[in-house]
Amino acid sequence: MFDLAARSSEMIRVDAAWLATEPLDMRAGVDTSLARVVSVFGEARAHNAYLFVNKRANRMKVLVHDGFGLWLCARRLYEGSFIRAAMTSERGLSLSHEQVQAIVVGLPWQRLDERAKIRVL
């Protein structure tokens, strides 16, 4: 017998996460989302997660390539909104683990690294 709860964090390995700066139509399925990943990031790499937010910033889709296939996850906020990336010259941004944890619950993920630093006592 194995402990499913202990192994649940090992089910989908994600080594890197990327956030697209342009919105995605939430009607997009796996094939359309994969096409967007390839057009924005150049390729879909194994063990990478690609996050997309819609125009209204109340829905998010995450495409994960686990090395064998694709996972497409969706999240909807009933109150508030996701904080989208500022439109920059880059079409996608690399996110740290802490930033991913913050963005999926709607917290201000952009300045997360700055808030972790103490400069004045």
Short mmCIF file of N, CA, C and O in Angstrom, two decimals:
data_model
loop_
_atom_site.label_atom_id
_atom_site.label_comp_id
_atom_site.label_asym_id
_atom_site.label_seq_id
_atom_site.Cartn_x
_atom_site.Cartn_y
_atom_site.Cartn_z
N MET A 1 0.84 -1.18 0.00
CA MET A 1 0.00 0.00 0.00
C MET A 1 0.89 1.24 0.00
O MET A 1 1.91 1.28 0.65
N PHE A 2 0.49 2.24 -0.75
CA PHE A 2 1.30 3.46 -0.82
C PHE A 2 0.48 4.65 -0.32
O PHE A 2 -0.75 4.62 -0.33
N ASP A 3 1.19 5.66 0.10
CA ASP A 3 0.55 6.85 0.63
C ASP A 3 0.31 7.83 -0.51
O ASP A 3 1.23 8.48 -0.99
N LEU A 4 -0.94 7.94 -0.96
CA LEU A 4 -1.29 8.80 -2.09
C LEU A 4 -1.03 10.27 -1.77
O LEU A 4 -0.55 11.02 -2.62
N ALA A 5 -1.31 10.70 -0.57
CA ALA A 5 -1.09 12.10 -0.19
C ALA A 5 0.39 12.47 -0.26
O ALA A 5 0.75 13.56 -0.69
N ALA A 6 1.25 11.56 0.13
CA ALA A 6 2.69 11.83 0.10
C ALA A 6 3.21 11.90 -1.33
O ALA A 6 4.16 12.61 -1.62
N ARG A 7 2.59 11.18 -2.26
CA ARG A 7 3.05 11.13 -3.63
C ARG A 7 2.37 12.15 -4.53
O ARG A 7 2.76 12.34 -5.66
N SER A 8 1.34 12.84 -4.02
CA SER A 8 0.56 13.76 -4.87
C SER A 8 1.41 14.90 -5.41
O SER A 8 1.17 15.38 -6.50
N SER A 9 2.40 15.36 -4.66
CA SER A 9 3.23 16.46 -5.14
C SER A 9 4.18 16.00 -6.25
O SER A 9 4.78 16.82 -6.93
N GLU A 10 4.32 14.69 -6.43
CA GLU A 10 5.21 14.16 -7.46
C GLU A 10 4.46 13.80 -8.74
O GLU A 10 5.06 13.36 -9.69
N MET A 11 3.15 13.98 -8.78
CA MET A 11 2.38 13.55 -9.94
C MET A 11 2.69 14.36 -11.19
O MET A 11 2.88 13.81 -12.24
N ILE A 12 2.70 15.66 -11.07
CA ILE A 12 3.02 16.52 -12.21
C ILE A 12 4.23 17.37 -11.80
O ILE A 12 4.11 18.24 -10.96
N ARG A 13 5.36 17.10 -12.40
CA ARG A 13 6.57 17.85 -12.09
C ARG A 13 6.62 19.12 -12.94
O ARG A 13 6.48 19.06 -14.15
N VAL A 14 6.82 20.25 -12.30
CA VAL A 14 6.94 21.52 -13.00
C VAL A 14 8.25 22.17 -12.55
O VAL A 14 8.41 22.53 -11.39
N ASP A 15 9.19 22.27 -13.49
CA ASP A 15 10.49 22.87 -13.20
C ASP A 15 10.53 24.36 -13.49
O ASP A 15 11.34 25.08 -12.91
N ALA A 16 9.69 24.83 -14.39
CA ALA A 16 9.68 26.25 -14.75
C ALA A 16 8.26 26.65 -15.12
O ALA A 16 7.50 25.83 -15.63
N ALA A 17 7.92 27.91 -14.85
CA ALA A 17 6.60 28.43 -15.19
C ALA A 17 6.76 29.73 -15.95
O ALA A 17 7.65 30.53 -15.65
N TRP A 18 5.90 29.92 -16.93
CA TRP A 18 5.96 31.08 -17.81
C TRP A 18 4.58 31.72 -17.90
O TRP A 18 3.59 31.02 -17.99
N LEU A 19 4.54 33.03 -17.89
CA LEU A 19 3.29 33.78 -17.98
C LEU A 19 3.26 34.55 -19.29
O LEU A 19 4.18 35.34 -19.57
N ALA A 20 2.23 34.34 -20.09
CA ALA A 20 2.06 35.09 -21.34
C ALA A 20 1.52 36.48 -21.00
O ALA A 20 0.70 36.64 -20.11
N THR A 21 1.99 37.49 -21.70
CA THR A 21 1.54 38.86 -21.44
C THR A 21 0.26 39.20 -22.20
O THR A 21 -0.44 40.11 -21.82
N GLU A 22 -0.04 38.46 -23.26
CA GLU A 22 -1.26 38.70 -24.03
C GLU A 22 -2.35 37.74 -23.58
O GLU A 22 -2.08 36.58 -23.28
N PRO A 23 -3.61 38.19 -23.52
CA PRO A 23 -4.69 37.33 -23.04
C PRO A 23 -5.00 36.17 -24.00
O PRO A 23 -4.69 36.24 -25.18
N LEU A 24 -5.62 35.15 -23.44
CA LEU A 24 -6.03 33.96 -24.21
C LEU A 24 -7.55 33.83 -24.09
O LEU A 24 -8.12 34.04 -23.02
N ASP A 25 -8.19 33.48 -25.19
CA ASP A 25 -9.61 33.20 -25.19
C ASP A 25 -9.83 31.92 -24.37
O ASP A 25 -9.24 30.88 -24.68
N MET A 26 -10.64 31.98 -23.35
CA MET A 26 -10.82 30.84 -22.47
C MET A 26 -11.61 29.70 -23.09
O MET A 26 -11.72 28.63 -22.52
N ARG A 27 -12.12 29.89 -24.30
CA ARG A 27 -12.75 28.78 -25.02
C ARG A 27 -11.70 27.87 -25.65
O ARG A 27 -12.02 26.80 -26.14
N ALA A 28 -10.45 28.30 -25.63
CA ALA A 28 -9.36 27.53 -26.24
C ALA A 28 -9.19 26.18 -25.55
O ALA A 28 -9.19 26.10 -24.33
N GLY A 29 -9.03 25.16 -26.37
CA GLY A 29 -8.77 23.82 -25.85
C GLY A 29 -7.28 23.54 -25.84
O GLY A 29 -6.45 24.45 -25.96
N VAL A 30 -6.94 22.28 -25.72
CA VAL A 30 -5.53 21.88 -25.64
C VAL A 30 -4.76 22.27 -26.89
O VAL A 30 -3.67 22.85 -26.80
N ASP A 31 -5.31 21.99 -28.07
CA ASP A 31 -4.58 22.26 -29.31
C ASP A 31 -4.37 23.76 -29.53
O ASP A 31 -3.28 24.19 -29.89
N THR A 32 -5.38 24.57 -29.28
CA THR A 32 -5.25 26.02 -29.44
C THR A 32 -4.29 26.59 -28.41
O THR A 32 -3.46 27.45 -28.72
N SER A 33 -4.36 26.10 -27.18
CA SER A 33 -3.45 26.56 -26.13
C SER A 33 -2.01 26.17 -26.46
O SER A 33 -1.09 26.97 -26.27
N LEU A 34 -1.81 24.96 -26.96
CA LEU A 34 -0.47 24.53 -27.36
C LEU A 34 0.06 25.38 -28.50
O LEU A 34 1.23 25.78 -28.50
N ALA A 35 -0.79 25.69 -29.47
CA ALA A 35 -0.37 26.55 -30.58
C ALA A 35 0.05 27.92 -30.07
O ALA A 35 1.03 28.50 -30.54
N ARG A 36 -0.67 28.45 -29.08
CA ARG A 36 -0.30 29.75 -28.50
C ARG A 36 1.03 29.66 -27.76
O ARG A 36 1.86 30.55 -27.84
N VAL A 37 1.25 28.57 -27.03
CA VAL A 37 2.53 28.37 -26.33
C VAL A 37 3.67 28.38 -27.33
O VAL A 37 4.68 29.06 -27.13
N VAL A 38 3.52 27.66 -28.42
CA VAL A 38 4.57 27.60 -29.43
C VAL A 38 4.79 28.96 -30.07
O VAL A 38 5.94 29.38 -30.28
N SER A 39 3.73 29.70 -30.34
CA SER A 39 3.90 31.01 -30.97
C SER A 39 4.50 32.03 -30.00
O SER A 39 5.27 32.89 -30.42
N VAL A 40 4.18 31.94 -28.72
CA VAL A 40 4.69 32.91 -27.74
C VAL A 40 6.08 32.53 -27.24
O VAL A 40 6.98 33.36 -27.16
N PHE A 41 6.26 31.26 -26.88
CA PHE A 41 7.49 30.83 -26.22
C PHE A 41 8.44 30.05 -27.13
O PHE A 41 9.52 29.68 -26.71
N GLY A 42 8.02 29.77 -28.35
CA GLY A 42 8.91 29.07 -29.29
C GLY A 42 8.75 27.57 -29.29
O GLY A 42 8.92 26.93 -30.31
N GLU A 43 8.43 26.99 -28.13
CA GLU A 43 8.25 25.55 -28.01
C GLU A 43 7.61 25.25 -26.66
O GLU A 43 7.63 26.09 -25.76
N ALA A 44 7.06 24.08 -26.52
CA ALA A 44 6.53 23.62 -25.24
C ALA A 44 7.53 22.62 -24.68
O ALA A 44 7.69 21.53 -25.23
N ARG A 45 8.21 23.00 -23.64
CA ARG A 45 9.24 22.13 -23.04
C ARG A 45 8.64 21.23 -21.97
O ARG A 45 7.72 21.62 -21.27
N ALA A 46 9.20 20.04 -21.87
CA ALA A 46 8.75 19.10 -20.84
C ALA A 46 8.99 19.69 -19.46
O ALA A 46 9.98 20.38 -19.22
N HIS A 47 8.04 19.46 -18.56
CA HIS A 47 8.09 19.90 -17.16
C HIS A 47 8.06 21.42 -17.03
O HIS A 47 8.64 21.98 -16.11
N ASN A 48 7.38 22.07 -17.98
CA ASN A 48 7.16 23.50 -17.93
C ASN A 48 5.67 23.77 -17.90
O ASN A 48 4.88 23.04 -18.52
N ALA A 49 5.28 24.83 -17.20
CA ALA A 49 3.88 25.27 -17.13
C ALA A 49 3.78 26.62 -17.82
O ALA A 49 4.65 27.48 -17.66
N TYR A 50 2.72 26.81 -18.58
CA TYR A 50 2.49 28.04 -19.33
C TYR A 50 1.14 28.61 -18.89
O TYR A 50 0.11 27.96 -19.05
N LEU A 51 1.16 29.82 -18.32
CA LEU A 51 -0.04 30.43 -17.76
C LEU A 51 -0.57 31.51 -18.69
O LEU A 51 0.21 32.32 -19.22
N PHE A 52 -1.89 31.51 -18.87
CA PHE A 52 -2.57 32.50 -19.69
C PHE A 52 -3.77 33.04 -18.91
O PHE A 52 -4.47 32.28 -18.26
N VAL A 53 -3.98 34.34 -18.98
CA VAL A 53 -5.12 35.00 -18.33
C VAL A 53 -6.00 35.59 -19.42
O VAL A 53 -5.51 36.03 -20.46
N ASN A 54 -7.31 35.61 -19.20
CA ASN A 54 -8.22 36.19 -20.19
C ASN A 54 -8.23 37.72 -20.08
O ASN A 54 -7.61 38.31 -19.20
N LYS A 55 -8.96 38.37 -20.99
CA LYS A 55 -9.01 39.84 -21.02
C LYS A 55 -9.58 40.44 -19.75
O LYS A 55 -9.11 41.45 -19.28
N ARG A 56 -10.61 39.82 -19.21
CA ARG A 56 -11.24 40.34 -17.99
C ARG A 56 -10.43 40.01 -16.73
O ARG A 56 -10.75 40.48 -15.65
N ALA A 57 -9.43 39.17 -16.86
CA ALA A 57 -8.53 38.77 -15.77
C ALA A 57 -9.24 38.05 -14.63
O ALA A 57 -8.79 38.08 -13.49
N ASN A 58 -10.32 37.34 -14.96
CA ASN A 58 -10.98 36.56 -13.92
C ASN A 58 -10.84 35.05 -14.17
O ASN A 58 -11.31 34.25 -13.38
N ARG A 59 -10.20 34.69 -15.27
CA ARG A 59 -9.96 33.27 -15.58
C ARG A 59 -8.52 33.07 -16.01
O ARG A 59 -7.91 33.95 -16.61
N MET A 60 -8.02 31.88 -15.69
CA MET A 60 -6.65 31.53 -16.05
C MET A 60 -6.64 30.11 -16.58
O MET A 60 -7.37 29.24 -16.08
N LYS A 61 -5.83 29.88 -17.59
CA LYS A 61 -5.58 28.52 -18.07
C LYS A 61 -4.09 28.26 -17.95
O LYS A 61 -3.27 29.14 -18.21
N VAL A 62 -3.78 27.02 -17.56
CA VAL A 62 -2.39 26.60 -17.41
C VAL A 62 -2.20 25.34 -18.23
O VAL A 62 -2.91 24.35 -18.04
N LEU A 63 -1.25 25.40 -19.14
CA LEU A 63 -0.90 24.23 -19.96
C LEU A 63 0.42 23.69 -19.42
O LEU A 63 1.39 24.43 -19.29
N VAL A 64 0.43 22.41 -19.07
CA VAL A 64 1.63 21.77 -18.54
C VAL A 64 2.00 20.61 -19.44
O VAL A 64 1.16 19.77 -19.75
N HIS A 65 3.27 20.57 -19.85
CA HIS A 65 3.80 19.44 -20.61
C HIS A 65 4.55 18.59 -19.60
O HIS A 65 5.56 19.01 -19.05
N ASP A 66 4.06 17.38 -19.32
CA ASP A 66 4.67 16.54 -18.29
C ASP A 66 5.72 15.56 -18.83
O ASP A 66 6.21 14.72 -18.10
N GLY A 67 6.05 15.68 -20.09
CA GLY A 67 7.02 14.77 -20.68
C GLY A 67 6.37 13.64 -21.45
O GLY A 67 7.01 13.00 -22.28
N PHE A 68 5.10 13.37 -21.17
CA PHE A 68 4.36 12.31 -21.84
C PHE A 68 3.17 12.84 -22.62
O PHE A 68 2.74 12.27 -23.60
N GLY A 69 2.60 13.92 -22.12
CA GLY A 69 1.41 14.49 -22.72
C GLY A 69 1.18 15.88 -22.16
O GLY A 69 2.06 16.48 -21.55
N LEU A 70 -0.01 16.37 -22.37
CA LEU A 70 -0.35 17.74 -21.96
C LEU A 70 -1.48 17.73 -20.95
O LEU A 70 -2.41 16.92 -21.05
N TRP A 71 -1.41 18.63 -19.99
CA TRP A 71 -2.46 18.89 -19.02
C TRP A 71 -2.95 20.31 -19.27
O TRP A 71 -2.14 21.23 -19.41
N LEU A 72 -4.25 20.50 -19.31
CA LEU A 72 -4.81 21.84 -19.43
C LEU A 72 -5.72 22.06 -18.23
O LEU A 72 -6.71 21.37 -18.06
N CYS A 73 -5.33 23.01 -17.40
CA CYS A 73 -6.07 23.31 -16.18
C CYS A 73 -6.69 24.69 -16.29
O CYS A 73 -6.13 25.58 -16.93
N ALA A 74 -7.83 24.87 -15.67
CA ALA A 74 -8.50 26.17 -15.68
C ALA A 74 -8.82 26.58 -14.26
O ALA A 74 -9.10 25.75 -13.40
N ARG A 75 -8.76 27.90 -14.02
CA ARG A 75 -9.11 28.45 -12.72
C ARG A 75 -9.95 29.69 -12.96
O ARG A 75 -9.66 30.49 -13.84
N ARG A 76 -11.00 29.83 -12.16
CA ARG A 76 -11.89 30.99 -12.27
C ARG A 76 -12.02 31.63 -10.90
O ARG A 76 -12.27 30.95 -9.91
N LEU A 77 -11.86 32.94 -10.86
CA LEU A 77 -12.09 33.69 -9.64
C LEU A 77 -13.50 34.26 -9.68
O LEU A 77 -13.88 34.89 -10.66
N TYR A 78 -14.26 34.03 -8.66
CA TYR A 78 -15.62 34.56 -8.60
C TYR A 78 -15.63 35.98 -8.04
O TYR A 78 -16.57 36.73 -8.25
N GLU A 79 -14.59 36.35 -7.31
CA GLU A 79 -14.42 37.71 -6.81
C GLU A 79 -12.99 38.14 -7.09
O GLU A 79 -12.06 37.35 -7.00
N GLY A 80 -12.81 39.40 -7.42
CA GLY A 80 -11.48 39.91 -7.69
C GLY A 80 -11.00 39.50 -9.07
O GLY A 80 -11.76 39.04 -9.91
N SER A 81 -9.71 39.69 -9.29
CA SER A 81 -9.13 39.34 -10.59
C SER A 81 -7.67 38.98 -10.44
O SER A 81 -7.03 39.33 -9.44
N PHE A 82 -7.17 38.28 -11.44
CA PHE A 82 -5.75 37.97 -11.49
C PHE A 82 -5.00 39.24 -11.87
O PHE A 82 -5.51 40.08 -12.61
N ILE A 83 -3.81 39.39 -11.37
CA ILE A 83 -3.00 40.55 -11.71
C ILE A 83 -2.15 40.16 -12.92
O ILE A 83 -1.27 39.31 -12.82
N ARG A 84 -2.48 40.77 -14.05
CA ARG A 84 -1.81 40.42 -15.30
C ARG A 84 -0.46 41.10 -15.40
O ARG A 84 -0.21 42.12 -14.77
N ALA A 85 0.35 40.54 -16.26
CA ALA A 85 1.66 41.13 -16.53
C ALA A 85 1.49 42.40 -17.34
O ALA A 85 0.60 42.49 -18.18
N ALA A 86 2.32 43.37 -17.06
CA ALA A 86 2.30 44.60 -17.86
C ALA A 86 2.75 44.27 -19.27
O ALA A 86 3.63 43.43 -19.47
N MET A 87 2.13 44.91 -20.23
CA MET A 87 2.52 44.68 -21.62
C MET A 87 3.93 45.23 -21.83
O MET A 87 4.16 46.42 -21.62
N THR A 88 4.81 44.36 -22.15
CA THR A 88 6.19 44.74 -22.39
C THR A 88 6.60 44.29 -23.79
O THR A 88 5.79 43.75 -24.52
N SER A 89 7.85 44.49 -24.11
CA SER A 89 8.34 44.01 -25.40
C SER A 89 8.40 42.49 -25.41
O SER A 89 8.38 41.86 -26.46
N GLU A 90 8.47 41.89 -24.22
CA GLU A 90 8.50 40.44 -24.13
C GLU A 90 7.08 39.90 -24.23
O GLU A 90 6.14 40.50 -23.74
N ARG A 91 6.94 38.75 -24.85
CA ARG A 91 5.61 38.14 -24.99
C ARG A 91 5.32 37.18 -23.84
O ARG A 91 4.19 36.78 -23.65
N GLY A 92 6.36 36.84 -23.09
CA GLY A 92 6.18 35.94 -21.96
C GLY A 92 7.23 36.19 -20.90
O GLY A 92 8.33 36.65 -21.20
N LEU A 93 6.88 35.91 -19.64
CA LEU A 93 7.77 36.15 -18.52
C LEU A 93 8.00 34.87 -17.74
O LEU A 93 7.08 34.09 -17.52
N SER A 94 9.21 34.69 -17.27
CA SER A 94 9.53 33.57 -16.40
C SER A 94 9.06 33.90 -14.99
O SER A 94 9.24 35.02 -14.51
N LEU A 95 8.46 32.93 -14.31
CA LEU A 95 7.96 33.13 -12.95
C LEU A 95 8.68 32.21 -11.98
O LEU A 95 8.98 31.06 -12.32
N SER A 96 8.94 32.70 -10.77
CA SER A 96 9.50 31.86 -9.71
C SER A 96 8.36 31.03 -9.10
O SER A 96 7.17 31.30 -9.33
N HIS A 97 8.72 30.04 -8.31
CA HIS A 97 7.72 29.21 -7.64
C HIS A 97 6.81 30.07 -6.77
O HIS A 97 5.59 29.88 -6.76
N GLU A 98 7.37 31.02 -6.04
CA GLU A 98 6.60 31.89 -5.17
C GLU A 98 5.64 32.77 -5.98
O GLU A 98 4.51 33.02 -5.57
N GLN A 99 6.09 33.24 -7.13
CA GLN A 99 5.23 34.07 -7.98
C GLN A 99 4.06 33.26 -8.52
O GLN A 99 2.94 33.77 -8.61
N VAL A 100 4.29 32.02 -8.90
CA VAL A 100 3.20 31.16 -9.38
C VAL A 100 2.17 30.95 -8.27
O VAL A 100 0.96 31.06 -8.49
N GLN A 101 2.65 30.68 -7.06
CA GLN A 101 1.74 30.48 -5.94
C GLN A 101 0.90 31.72 -5.69
O GLN A 101 -0.28 31.63 -5.35
N ALA A 102 1.49 32.90 -5.86
CA ALA A 102 0.76 34.16 -5.63
C ALA A 102 -0.21 34.46 -6.76
O ALA A 102 -1.35 34.85 -6.50
N ILE A 103 0.22 34.29 -8.00
CA ILE A 103 -0.64 34.68 -9.13
C ILE A 103 -1.91 33.84 -9.21
O ILE A 103 -2.97 34.35 -9.54
N VAL A 104 -1.84 32.56 -8.89
CA VAL A 104 -3.02 31.71 -9.02
C VAL A 104 -4.11 32.03 -8.00
O VAL A 104 -5.26 31.65 -8.18
N VAL A 105 -3.77 32.75 -6.94
CA VAL A 105 -4.80 33.17 -5.97
C VAL A 105 -5.11 34.66 -6.08
O VAL A 105 -5.88 35.19 -5.30
N GLY A 106 -4.50 35.34 -7.06
CA GLY A 106 -4.82 36.73 -7.31
C GLY A 106 -4.01 37.74 -6.50
O GLY A 106 -4.40 38.89 -6.39
N LEU A 107 -2.90 37.33 -5.94
CA LEU A 107 -2.06 38.25 -5.16
C LEU A 107 -1.09 39.01 -6.07
O LEU A 107 -0.79 38.58 -7.18
N PRO A 108 -0.55 40.13 -5.60
CA PRO A 108 0.40 40.92 -6.41
C PRO A 108 1.75 40.21 -6.53
O PRO A 108 2.61 40.33 -5.68
N TRP A 109 1.91 39.47 -7.58
CA TRP A 109 3.08 38.62 -7.76
C TRP A 109 4.29 39.37 -8.31
O TRP A 109 5.42 38.93 -8.14
N GLN A 110 4.11 40.53 -8.97
CA GLN A 110 5.21 41.22 -9.63
C GLN A 110 6.28 41.70 -8.66
O GLN A 110 7.46 41.67 -8.96
N ARG A 111 5.86 42.18 -7.49
CA ARG A 111 6.82 42.73 -6.54
C ARG A 111 7.14 41.77 -5.41
O ARG A 111 7.65 42.18 -4.37
N LEU A 112 6.84 40.52 -5.59
CA LEU A 112 7.03 39.54 -4.53
C LEU A 112 8.48 39.47 -4.07
O LEU A 112 8.76 39.43 -2.88
N ASP A 113 9.42 39.49 -5.00
CA ASP A 113 10.83 39.42 -4.64
C ASP A 113 11.27 40.67 -3.89
O ASP A 113 12.08 40.60 -2.98
N GLU A 114 10.75 41.83 -4.28
CA GLU A 114 11.11 43.08 -3.61
C GLU A 114 10.58 43.12 -2.18
O GLU A 114 11.23 43.65 -1.29
N ARG A 115 9.41 42.59 -1.93
CA ARG A 115 8.82 42.63 -0.59
C ARG A 115 9.52 41.67 0.37
O ARG A 115 9.37 41.79 1.57
N ALA A 116 10.25 40.72 -0.14
CA ALA A 116 10.96 39.78 0.71
C ALA A 116 12.25 40.35 1.26
O ALA A 116 12.87 39.77 2.12
N LYS A 117 12.64 41.51 0.78
CA LYS A 117 13.88 42.14 1.21
C LYS A 117 13.60 43.22 2.26
O LYS A 117 12.67 43.98 2.14
N ILE A 118 14.45 43.27 3.29
CA ILE A 118 14.36 44.31 4.31
C ILE A 118 15.56 45.22 4.12
O ILE A 118 16.71 44.76 4.20
N ARG A 119 15.30 46.50 3.88
CA ARG A 119 16.41 47.43 3.60
C ARG A 119 16.64 48.44 4.72
O ARG A 119 17.71 48.98 4.83
N VAL A 120 15.62 48.73 5.50
CA VAL A 120 15.74 49.76 6.53
C VAL A 120 15.24 49.19 7.85
O VAL A 120 14.20 48.55 7.90
N LEU A 121 15.98 49.44 8.91
CA LEU A 121 15.55 49.04 10.25
C LEU A 121 15.22 50.26 11.06
O LEU A 121 15.74 51.28 10.95
#
